[in-house]
PDB file of C-alpha atoms in Angstrom:
ATOM      1  CA  MET I 192      -9.940   5.442   2.905  1.00 88.00           C
ATOM      2  CA  THR I 193      -8.347   2.365   4.464  1.00 96.00           C
ATOM      3  CA  THR I 194      -4.699   1.355   4.339  1.00 98.00           C
ATOM      4  CA  LEU I 195      -3.735  -2.294   4.773  1.00 98.00           C
ATOM      5  CA  VAL I 196      -0.327  -2.876   6.354  1.00 97.00           C
ATOM      6  CA  THR I 197       1.169  -6.339   5.908  1.00 95.00           C
ATOM      7  CA  GLY I 198       3.777  -7.573   8.375  1.00 91.00           C
ATOM      8  CA  ALA I 199       2.115  -5.207  10.818  1.00 93.00           C
ATOM      9  CA  THR I 200       3.785  -6.630  13.928  1.00 92.00           C
ATOM     10  CA  GLY I 201       7.260  -6.630  12.359  1.00 91.00           C
ATOM     11  CA  ASN I 202      10.143  -4.227  12.878  1.00 91.00           C
ATOM     12  CA  THR I 203       8.981  -1.823  10.167  1.00 94.00           C
ATOM     13  CA  GLY I 204       5.296  -2.635   9.800  1.00 94.00           C
ATOM     14  CA  ARG I 205       4.385  -1.556  13.309  1.00 94.00           C
ATOM     15  CA  HIS I 206       5.982   1.824  12.685  1.00 96.00           C
ATOM     16  CA  VAL I 207       4.044   2.253   9.448  1.00 97.00           C
ATOM     17  CA  VAL I 208       0.855   1.555  11.388  1.00 97.00           C
ATOM     18  CA  ALA I 209       1.772   4.006  14.155  1.00 96.00           C
ATOM     19  CA  GLU I 210       2.669   6.802  11.758  1.00 96.00           C
ATOM     20  CA  LEU I 211      -0.512   6.405   9.714  1.00 97.00           C
ATOM     21  CA  VAL I 212      -2.622   6.469  12.875  1.00 96.00           C
ATOM     22  CA  ARG I 213      -0.740   9.535  14.093  1.00 95.00           C
ATOM     23  CA  ARG I 214      -1.782  11.220  10.861  1.00 95.00           C
ATOM     24  CA  GLY I 215      -5.428  10.344  11.465  1.00 95.00           C
ATOM     25  CA  GLU I 216      -5.745   7.532   8.933  1.00 96.00           C
ATOM     26  CA  HIS I 217      -7.819   4.374   9.194  1.00 97.00           C
ATOM     27  CA  VAL I 218      -5.469   1.387   9.277  1.00 97.00           C
ATOM     28  CA  ARG I 219      -6.092  -2.326   8.910  1.00 97.00           C
ATOM     29  CA  ALA I 220      -3.198  -4.377  10.301  1.00 96.00           C
ATOM     30  CA  LEU I 221      -2.619  -7.827   8.848  1.00 96.00           C
ATOM     31  CA  THR I 222      -1.446 -10.384  11.400  1.00 94.00           C
ATOM     32  CA  ARG I 223      -1.495 -14.157  11.668  1.00 91.00           C
ATOM     33  CA  ASN I 224      -2.943 -13.991  15.176  1.00 91.00           C
ATOM     34  CA  PRO I 225      -5.180 -10.972  15.845  1.00 91.00           C
ATOM     35  CA  ALA I 226      -5.909 -12.117  19.402  1.00 88.00           C
ATOM     36  CA  ALA I 227      -2.218 -12.172  20.287  1.00 88.00           C
ATOM     37  CA  ALA I 228      -1.649  -8.819  18.561  1.00 89.00           C
ATOM     38  CA  ALA I 229      -4.481  -7.073  20.369  1.00 84.00           C
ATOM     39  CA  GLY I 230      -3.116  -4.296  22.530  1.00 87.00           C
ATOM     40  CA  ARG I 231       0.066  -3.892  20.485  1.00 90.00           C
ATOM     41  CA  PHE I 232      -1.406  -1.214  18.241  1.00 91.00           C
ATOM     42  CA  PRO I 233      -2.861   2.244  18.806  1.00 90.00           C
ATOM     43  CA  VAL I 234      -6.581   2.560  19.519  1.00 90.00           C
ATOM     44  CA  GLY I 235      -8.657   2.388  16.363  1.00 91.00           C
ATOM     45  CA  VAL I 236      -6.460   0.028  14.368  1.00 95.00           C
ATOM     46  CA  GLU I 237      -8.514  -2.716  12.756  1.00 96.00           C
ATOM     47  CA  LEU I 238      -6.954  -6.191  12.925  1.00 96.00           C
ATOM     48  CA  ALA I 239      -7.275  -8.620  10.013  1.00 95.00           C
ATOM     49  CA  ALA I 240      -6.301 -12.283  10.181  1.00 94.00           C
ATOM     50  CA  GLY I 241      -3.944 -13.576   7.531  1.00 94.00           C
ATOM     51  CA  THR I 242      -0.458 -13.492   6.106  1.00 92.00           C
ATOM     52  CA  HIS I 243       0.911 -11.937   2.953  1.00 91.00           C
ATOM     53  CA  THR I 244       2.507 -15.280   2.046  1.00 92.00           C
ATOM     54  CA  ALA I 245      -1.009 -16.735   1.584  1.00 94.00           C
ATOM     55  CA  PRO I 246      -2.749 -14.084  -0.563  1.00 95.00           C
ATOM     56  CA  GLU I 247      -5.564 -16.437  -1.554  1.00 95.00           C
ATOM     57  CA  GLY I 248      -6.997 -15.980   1.935  1.00 95.00           C
ATOM     58  CA  LEU I 249      -6.965 -12.186   1.983  1.00 96.00           C
ATOM     59  CA  ASP I 250     -10.179 -11.258   0.183  1.00 94.00           C
ATOM     60  CA  ALA I 251     -11.756  -9.973   3.394  1.00 95.00           C
ATOM     61  CA  ALA I 252      -8.597  -8.110   4.355  1.00 96.00           C
ATOM     62  CA  PHE I 253      -8.552  -6.320   0.988  1.00 97.00           C
ATOM     63  CA  ALA I 254     -12.208  -5.282   1.124  1.00 97.00           C
ATOM     64  CA  GLY I 255     -12.465  -1.493   0.958  1.00 97.00           C
ATOM     65  CA  VAL I 256      -8.688  -1.001   0.931  1.00 98.00           C
ATOM     66  CA  SER I 257      -7.257   1.692  -1.341  1.00 98.00           C
ATOM     67  CA  ARG I 258      -3.643   1.752  -0.096  1.00 98.00           C
ATOM     68  CA  LEU I 259      -1.271  -1.081   0.719  1.00 98.00           C
ATOM     69  CA  HIS I 260       2.086  -1.377   2.481  1.00 98.00           C
ATOM     70  CA  ILE I 261       4.222  -4.463   1.843  1.00 97.00           C
ATOM     71  CA  THR I 262       7.425  -5.488   3.590  1.00 95.00           C
ATOM     72  CA  VAL I 263       9.339  -8.078   1.594  1.00 94.00           C
ATOM     73  CA  THR I 264      10.239 -10.941   3.921  1.00 88.00           C
ATOM     74  CA  ALA I 265      11.395 -14.525   3.554  1.00 80.00           C
ATOM     75  CA  GLY I 266       8.996 -16.609   1.497  1.00 83.00           C
ATOM     76  CA  LEU I 267       7.325 -13.662  -0.204  1.00 90.00           C
ATOM     77  CA  ALA I 268       9.239 -13.973  -3.480  1.00 89.00           C
ATOM     78  CA  GLU I 269       6.995 -16.865  -4.474  1.00 92.00           C
ATOM     79  CA  THR I 270       3.653 -15.423  -3.383  1.00 94.00           C
ATOM     80  CA  GLY I 271       4.251 -11.678  -3.608  1.00 95.00           C
ATOM     81  CA  PRO I 272       3.270 -11.232  -7.268  1.00 96.00           C
ATOM     82  CA  GLU I 273      -0.093 -12.893  -6.556  1.00 97.00           C
ATOM     83  CA  LEU I 274      -0.510 -10.684  -3.488  1.00 97.00           C
ATOM     84  CA  VAL I 275      -0.024  -7.602  -5.673  1.00 98.00           C
ATOM     85  CA  ARG I 276      -2.392  -8.903  -8.357  1.00 97.00           C
ATOM     86  CA  ARG I 277      -5.150  -9.575  -5.850  1.00 97.00           C
ATOM     87  CA  ALA I 278      -4.635  -6.219  -4.151  1.00 98.00           C
ATOM     88  CA  VAL I 279      -4.968  -4.298  -7.407  1.00 98.00           C
ATOM     89  CA  SER I 280      -7.996  -6.354  -8.452  1.00 97.00           C
ATOM     90  CA  ALA I 281      -9.598  -5.528  -5.088  1.00 97.00           C
ATOM     91  CA  GLY I 282      -9.192  -1.788  -5.649  1.00 97.00           C
ATOM     92  CA  VAL I 283      -5.799  -0.854  -4.183  1.00 98.00           C
ATOM     93  CA  ARG I 284      -4.476   2.193  -6.023  1.00 98.00           C
ATOM     94  CA  ARG I 285      -1.301   3.089  -4.126  1.00 98.00           C
ATOM     95  CA  ILE I 286       1.413   0.737  -2.815  1.00 98.00           C
ATOM     96  CA  THR I 287       4.600   1.189  -0.817  1.00 98.00           C
ATOM     97  CA  VAL I 288       7.036  -1.692  -0.620  1.00 98.00           C
ATOM     98  CA  VAL I 289      10.082  -2.116   1.618  1.00 97.00           C
ATOM     99  CA  TRP I 290      12.455  -4.085  -0.562  1.00 95.00           C
ATOM    100  CA  GLY I 291      14.294  -7.230   0.441  1.00 90.00           C
ATOM    101  CA  GLY I 292      17.723  -5.850  -0.453  1.00 88.00           C
ATOM    102  CA  TRP I 293      17.390  -6.068  -4.218  1.00 89.00           C
ATOM    103  CA  VAL I 294      14.686  -5.704  -6.875  1.00 95.00           C
ATOM    104  CA  GLY I 295      13.179  -9.168  -6.915  1.00 95.00           C
ATOM    105  CA  PRO I 296       9.832 -10.663  -8.020  1.00 96.00           C
ATOM    106  CA  VAL I 297       7.738  -8.750  -5.468  1.00 97.00           C
ATOM    107  CA  GLU I 298       9.360  -5.402  -6.186  1.00 97.00           C
ATOM    108  CA  GLN I 299       8.983  -5.997  -9.927  1.00 97.00           C
ATOM    109  CA  ALA I 300       5.322  -6.946  -9.529  1.00 98.00           C
ATOM    110  CA  VAL I 301       4.667  -3.713  -7.624  1.00 98.00           C
ATOM    111  CA  GLU I 302       6.460  -1.686 -10.307  1.00 97.00           C
ATOM    112  CA  ASN I 303       4.426  -3.370 -13.056  1.00 98.00           C
ATOM    113  CA  SER I 304       1.111  -3.243 -11.175  1.00 98.00           C
ATOM    114  CA  GLY I 305      -0.336  -0.277 -13.058  1.00 98.00           C
ATOM    115  CA  VAL I 306      -1.017   1.664  -9.857  1.00 98.00           C
ATOM    116  CA  GLU I 307       0.999   4.304  -7.998  1.00 98.00           C
ATOM    117  CA  TRP I 308       3.937   2.770  -6.186  1.00 98.00           C
ATOM    118  CA  THR I 309       6.951   3.810  -4.129  1.00 98.00           C
ATOM    119  CA  ARG I 310       9.832   1.488  -3.323  1.00 98.00           C
ATOM    120  CA  LEU I 311      11.676   2.025  -0.055  1.00 98.00           C
ATOM    121  CA  GLU I 312      15.277   0.832  -0.091  1.00 98.00           C
ATOM    122  CA  PRO I 313      16.502   1.109   3.511  1.00 97.00           C
ATOM    123  CA  GLN I 314      20.058   0.171   4.299  1.00 94.00           C
ATOM    124  CA  GLU I 315      20.865  -1.773   7.471  1.00 95.00           C
ATOM    125  CA  PHE I 316      18.136  -1.570  10.114  1.00 96.00           C
ATOM    126  CA  MET I 317      19.182  -0.333  13.544  1.00 97.00           C
ATOM    127  CA  SER I 318      17.128  -3.210  14.924  1.00 96.00           C
ATOM    128  CA  ASN I 319      19.770  -5.657  13.640  1.00 93.00           C
ATOM    129  CA  THR I 320      21.595  -4.615  16.816  1.00 97.00           C
ATOM    130  CA  LEU I 321      19.054  -6.674  18.769  1.00 95.00           C
ATOM    131  CA  THR I 322      20.989  -9.798  17.763  1.00 93.00           C
ATOM    132  CA  TRP I 323      23.544  -8.672  20.371  1.00 96.00           C
ATOM    133  CA  ILE I 324      21.096  -8.875  23.284  1.00 96.00           C
ATOM    134  CA  ASP I 325      22.200 -12.256  24.665  1.00 94.00           C
ATOM    135  CA  SER I 326      25.947 -11.699  24.379  1.00 95.00           C
ATOM    136  CA  VAL I 327      25.782  -8.149  25.738  1.00 96.00           C
ATOM    137  CA  GLY I 328      23.410  -8.973  28.580  1.00 94.00           C
ATOM    138  CA  GLY I 329      25.131 -12.199  29.541  1.00 92.00           C
ATOM    139  CA  GLU I 330      28.808 -11.514  28.875  1.00 93.00           C
ATOM    140  CA  GLY I 331      29.235  -7.862  28.022  1.00 95.00           C
ATOM    141  CA  VAL I 332      30.653  -8.670  24.578  1.00 97.00           C
ATOM    142  CA  VAL I 333      29.750  -8.360  20.911  1.00 97.00           C
ATOM    143  CA  ARG I 334      31.121 -10.957  18.489  1.00 96.00           C
ATOM    144  CA  GLU I 335      31.219  -9.910  14.839  1.00 96.00           C
ATOM    145  CA  PRO I 336      33.552 -10.718  11.947  1.00 95.00           C
ATOM    146  CA  TYR I 337      34.044  -7.179  10.659  1.00 94.00           C
ATOM    147  CA  ASP I 338      34.356  -3.660  12.038  1.00 95.00           C
ATOM    148  CA  PHE I 339      32.550  -2.242   9.009  1.00 89.00           C
ATOM    149  CA  PRO I 340      30.862   1.146   8.575  1.00 94.00           C
ATOM    150  CA  SER I 341      27.087   1.210   8.156  1.00 96.00           C
ATOM    151  CA  ALA I 342      24.641   4.084   7.645  1.00 97.00           C
ATOM    152  CA  LEU I 343      22.009   2.374   9.799  1.00 97.00           C
ATOM    153  CA  VAL I 344      18.434   3.614   9.596  1.00 98.00           C
ATOM    154  CA  HIS I 345      15.851   3.698  12.395  1.00 98.00           C
ATOM    155  CA  GLU I 346      12.774   1.604  11.626  1.00 97.00           C
ATOM    156  CA  ALA I 347      10.486   4.471  12.656  1.00 98.00           C
ATOM    157  CA  ASP I 348      11.996   6.581   9.880  1.00 98.00           C
ATOM    158  CA  ILE I 349      11.126   3.884   7.368  1.00 98.00           C
ATOM    159  CA  GLY I 350       7.578   4.003   8.720  1.00 97.00           C
ATOM    160  CA  ALA I 351       7.485   7.785   8.424  1.00 98.00           C
ATOM    161  CA  VAL I 352       8.621   7.779   4.786  1.00 98.00           C
ATOM    162  CA  SER I 353       6.167   5.019   3.917  1.00 98.00           C
ATOM    163  CA  ALA I 354       3.273   6.954   5.471  1.00 98.00           C
ATOM    164  CA  VAL I 355       4.123  10.088   3.499  1.00 98.00           C
ATOM    165  CA  ALA I 356       4.396   8.129   0.253  1.00 98.00           C
ATOM    166  CA  LEU I 357       1.046   6.447   0.901  1.00 98.00           C
ATOM    167  CA  LEU I 358      -0.800   9.629   1.782  1.00 97.00           C
ATOM    168  CA  ALA I 359       0.786  12.395  -0.291  1.00 97.00           C
ATOM    169  CA  ASP I 360       1.069  12.923  -4.033  1.00 97.00           C
ATOM    170  CA  GLY I 361       4.421  13.268  -5.746  1.00 97.00           C
ATOM    171  CA  HIS I 362       6.051   9.993  -4.724  1.00 98.00           C
ATOM    172  CA  ALA I 363       4.719   7.633  -7.390  1.00 98.00           C
ATOM    173  CA  GLY I 364       7.301   5.716  -9.397  1.00 98.00           C
ATOM    174  CA  ARG I 365      10.153   6.636  -7.071  1.00 98.00           C
ATOM    175  CA  SER I 366      12.721   4.528  -5.261  1.00 98.00           C
ATOM    176  CA  TYR I 367      14.030   5.959  -2.003  1.00 98.00           C
ATOM    177  CA  ASN I 368      17.388   4.976  -0.561  1.00 98.00           C
ATOM    178  CA  LEU I 369      17.034   5.376   3.217  1.00 98.00           C
ATOM    179  CA  THR I 370      19.838   5.798   5.742  1.00 98.00           C
ATOM    180  CA  GLY I 371      20.361   7.261   9.167  1.00 98.00           C
ATOM    181  CA  PRO I 372      22.243  10.525   9.766  1.00 98.00           C
ATOM    182  CA  GLU I 373      25.657   8.934  10.361  1.00 98.00           C
ATOM    183  CA  SER I 374      27.797   6.012   9.237  1.00 97.00           C
ATOM    184  CA  LEU I 375      29.026   4.004  12.214  1.00 97.00           C
ATOM    185  CA  THR I 376      31.498   1.158  12.499  1.00 97.00           C
ATOM    186  CA  THR I 377      30.715  -1.831  14.681  1.00 97.00           C
ATOM    187  CA  ARG I 378      32.991  -0.408  17.385  1.00 97.00           C
ATOM    188  CA  GLY I 379      31.240   2.949  17.080  1.00 98.00           C
ATOM    189  CA  ARG I 380      27.850   1.356  17.637  1.00 98.00           C
ATOM    190  CA  ILE I 381      29.201  -0.587  20.603  1.00 98.00           C
ATOM    191  CA  ALA I 382      30.506   2.610  22.192  1.00 98.00           C
ATOM    192  CA  ILE I 383      27.110   4.299  21.847  1.00 98.00           C
ATOM    193  CA  LEU I 384      25.273   1.251  23.171  1.00 98.00           C
ATOM    194  CA  SER I 385      27.696   1.034  26.099  1.00 97.00           C
ATOM    195  CA  ARG I 386      26.846   4.577  27.129  1.00 97.00           C
ATOM    196  CA  ALA I 387      23.132   3.880  26.765  1.00 97.00           C
ATOM    197  CA  ILE I 388      23.173   0.858  29.074  1.00 96.00           C
ATOM    198  CA  GLY I 389      25.809   2.172  31.462  1.00 95.00           C
ATOM    199  CA  ARG I 390      28.103  -0.802  30.994  1.00 94.00           C
ATOM    200  CA  ASP I 391      31.320  -1.433  29.062  1.00 96.00           C
ATOM    201  CA  ILE I 392      30.934  -3.757  26.093  1.00 97.00           C
ATOM    202  CA  ASP I 393      33.932  -5.477  24.482  1.00 97.00           C
ATOM    203  CA  PHE I 394      34.274  -6.184  20.771  1.00 97.00           C
ATOM    204  CA  VAL I 395      35.459  -9.750  20.080  1.00 97.00           C
ATOM    205  CA  PRO I 396      36.296 -10.364  16.397  1.00 96.00           C
ATOM    206  CA  ILE I 397      35.286 -13.735  14.931  1.00 96.00           C
ATOM    207  CA  SER I 398      36.176 -15.299  11.596  1.00 96.00           C
ATOM    208  CA  HIS I 399      34.083 -15.184   8.444  1.00 95.00           C
ATOM    209  CA  GLU I 400      33.449 -18.919   8.773  1.00 96.00           C
ATOM    210  CA  GLN I 401      32.367 -18.589  12.396  1.00 96.00           C
ATOM    211  CA  ALA I 402      29.862 -15.931  11.373  1.00 95.00           C
ATOM    212  CA  LEU I 403      28.484 -18.245   8.689  1.00 95.00           C
ATOM    213  CA  ASP I 404      28.185 -21.133  11.142  1.00 95.00           C
ATOM    214  CA  ARG I 405      26.404 -18.915  13.662  1.00 94.00           C
ATOM    215  CA  LEU I 406      23.760 -17.961  11.107  1.00 91.00           C
ATOM    216  CA  THR I 407      23.203 -21.451   9.718  1.00 94.00           C
ATOM    217  CA  ALA I 408      22.816 -22.748  13.286  1.00 95.00           C
ATOM    218  CA  THR I 409      19.706 -20.560  13.571  1.00 90.00           C
ATOM    219  CA  GLY I 410      18.153 -22.198  10.501  1.00 90.00           C
ATOM    220  CA  VAL I 411      19.322 -19.731   7.866  1.00 87.00           C
ATOM    221  CA  SER I 412      20.294 -21.440   4.610  1.00 90.00           C
ATOM    222  CA  ARG I 413      23.966 -21.509   3.673  1.00 92.00           C
ATOM    223  CA  ALA I 414      23.270 -19.371   0.594  1.00 90.00           C
ATOM    224  CA  ASP I 415      21.459 -16.713   2.636  1.00 86.00           C
ATOM    225  CA  ALA I 416      24.193 -16.789   5.282  1.00 91.00           C
ATOM    226  CA  GLU I 417      26.828 -16.270   2.577  1.00 92.00           C
ATOM    227  CA  TYR I 418      24.877 -13.272   1.278  1.00 87.00           C
ATOM    228  CA  VAL I 419      24.473 -11.665   4.711  1.00 88.00           C
ATOM    229  CA  VAL I 420      28.045 -12.163   5.906  1.00 92.00           C
ATOM    230  CA  GLY I 421      29.359 -11.223   2.460  1.00 91.00           C
ATOM    231  CA  TRP I 422      27.450  -7.943   2.702  1.00 86.00           C
ATOM    232  CA  TYR I 423      29.190  -7.211   5.996  1.00 87.00           C
ATOM    233  CA  ALA I 424      32.569  -8.141   4.493  1.00 89.00           C
ATOM    234  CA  ASP I 425      32.178  -5.780   1.546  1.00 89.00           C
ATOM    235  CA  PRO I 426      29.301  -3.317   2.044  1.00 89.00           C
ATOM    236  CA  SER I 427      28.207  -1.255  -0.934  1.00 90.00           C
ATOM    237  CA  ASP I 428      28.629   2.499  -1.171  1.00 94.00           C
ATOM    238  CA  ASP I 429      24.864   2.867  -0.611  1.00 94.00           C
ATOM    239  CA  ALA I 430      25.181   0.967   2.670  1.00 93.00           C
ATOM    240  CA  THR I 431      27.891   3.234   4.034  1.00 95.00           C
ATOM    241  CA  THR I 432      27.027   6.656   2.581  1.00 97.00           C
ATOM    242  CA  VAL I 433      24.618   8.936   4.429  1.00 98.00           C
ATOM    243  CA  VAL I 434      21.795  10.470   2.376  1.00 98.00           C
ATOM    244  CA  ASP I 435      19.121  12.946   3.472  1.00 98.00           C
ATOM    245  CA  THR I 436      16.097  11.151   1.999  1.00 98.00           C
ATOM    246  CA  VAL I 437      14.367  10.680   5.353  1.00 98.00           C
ATOM    247  CA  GLU I 438      14.480  14.406   6.097  1.00 98.00           C
ATOM    248  CA  ARG I 439      13.496  15.447   2.569  1.00 98.00           C
ATOM    249  CA  VAL I 440      10.455  13.169   2.484  1.00 98.00           C
ATOM    250  CA  SER I 441       9.293  13.217   6.113  1.00 97.00           C
ATOM    251  CA  GLY I 442      10.202  16.810   6.914  1.00 97.00           C
ATOM    252  CA  ARG I 443      12.348  16.045   9.951  1.00 96.00           C
ATOM    253  CA  PRO I 444      15.899  14.773  10.572  1.00 98.00           C
ATOM    254  CA  ALA I 445      16.572  11.062  10.602  1.00 98.00           C
ATOM    255  CA  ARG I 446      16.825   9.533  14.063  1.00 98.00           C
ATOM    256  CA  THR I 447      20.301   8.744  15.395  1.00 98.00           C
ATOM    257  CA  PHE I 448      21.610   5.422  16.651  1.00 98.00           C
ATOM    258  CA  ALA I 449      21.976   7.042  20.072  1.00 98.00           C
ATOM    259  CA  GLN I 450      18.210   7.615  20.074  1.00 98.00           C
ATOM    260  CA  TRP I 451      17.586   4.002  19.077  1.00 98.00           C
ATOM    261  CA  ALA I 452      19.974   2.744  21.775  1.00 98.00           C
ATOM    262  CA  ALA I 453      18.248   4.831  24.448  1.00 97.00           C
ATOM    263  CA  GLU I 454      14.860   3.429  23.395  1.00 97.00           C
ATOM    264  CA  HIS I 455      16.050  -0.188  23.643  1.00 96.00           C
ATOM    265  CA  ALA I 456      18.664   0.020  26.401  1.00 96.00           C
ATOM    266  CA  GLY I 457      16.605  -1.986  28.864  1.00 95.00           C
ATOM    267  CA  ARG I 458      16.654  -5.011  26.581  1.00 95.00           C
ATOM    268  CA  PHE I 459      20.464  -5.197  26.757  1.00 95.00           C
ATOM    269  CA  ARG I 460      20.905  -4.834  30.493  1.00 87.00           C
ATOM    270  CA  VAL I 461      21.460  -7.833  32.741  1.00 62.00           C
ATOM    271  CA  PRO I 462      18.758  -8.382  35.402  1.00 49.00           C
ATOM    272  CA  GLY I 463      19.104  -5.815  38.156  1.00 43.00           C
ATOM    273  CA  ALA I 464      21.459  -3.572  36.189  1.00 47.00           C
ATOM    274  CA  THR I 465      21.011   0.155  36.500  1.00 44.00           C
ATOM    275  CA  GLY I 466      21.976   3.148  34.421  1.00 43.00           C
TER     276      GLY I 466
END
C-alpha cells in the first residue's frame, strides 16, 4: 500500500516520510518542486508534484494511495475539505492530520470523512527555536516578550506517532495531545542551547507590541500575530503540561530539547565558531 504525505518537505512532513520508510513502507511525497526536493528524502521515496492547497490537481498523486498524512498549514482552511473529499473518493481509507492549533474546517472534514482518522495535536514545535538563528548567531541574544513555560515537542516524535497511527490498528477516531518530556521556560531553552553551541546567549525581554510588530514585519497578518503572541502571553494548560502520549503510542521516550539542540547546533553558531 502507498501512503501520500502532504507538506513532505516541511518540519513535520519530512519526519513522517522518514519514519514510514524506516518501517519499510512505500511513500509518495507531495512537493511543489520535485526536482528541487530530489535528494532530500530516503532512497525509494516517490515524489509527486503538487500542493495540498490545490487539490484539483492531485488526481495523479492520489492514484493507488490508501493512507494520507495532512499537515494543516496557512491557506489550507479553504481548500482542505476538498482535499479530504478527493482523497476519500480516490480510495484513501486512513488519514492522520496534524492540526493547526484548533479544530478548524480541515480537521472537521477529516473527522467527518467516513474513513479511519487520527488527529495529532502537538504543542509548540521545538523547531520554533530556529527563529532565533540570526540573533543568536549574530549577536548572541534572544529577544522574546515572555519567559513562559512550554512542553515543546520534537518534530520527529510527531512523525513517529503519525506513522504508528497510519500503519497500526487501534488509533482510529482518537485525538493525541503531543508534548516533549519536559516543560521549559524561554530562559531554560536558552541555557540548553548555549551549552549545545558552546557560547553564552543572553535573554533580552521585549514588549508585547514589539513582538507583534516583529511578526507583522515578516508578512504575518495582525490577527495571526495577535493569536501567536497572545498564546505566548497566556499559554494553555495543554501547552505547559507534559504528557506521555509519544511514549505510549511510539513505544519509546519523547526526545528532549537537549537532543534537538545538539542536532541543530551548527545552525546557530557564527562562522568559524567551535564547540
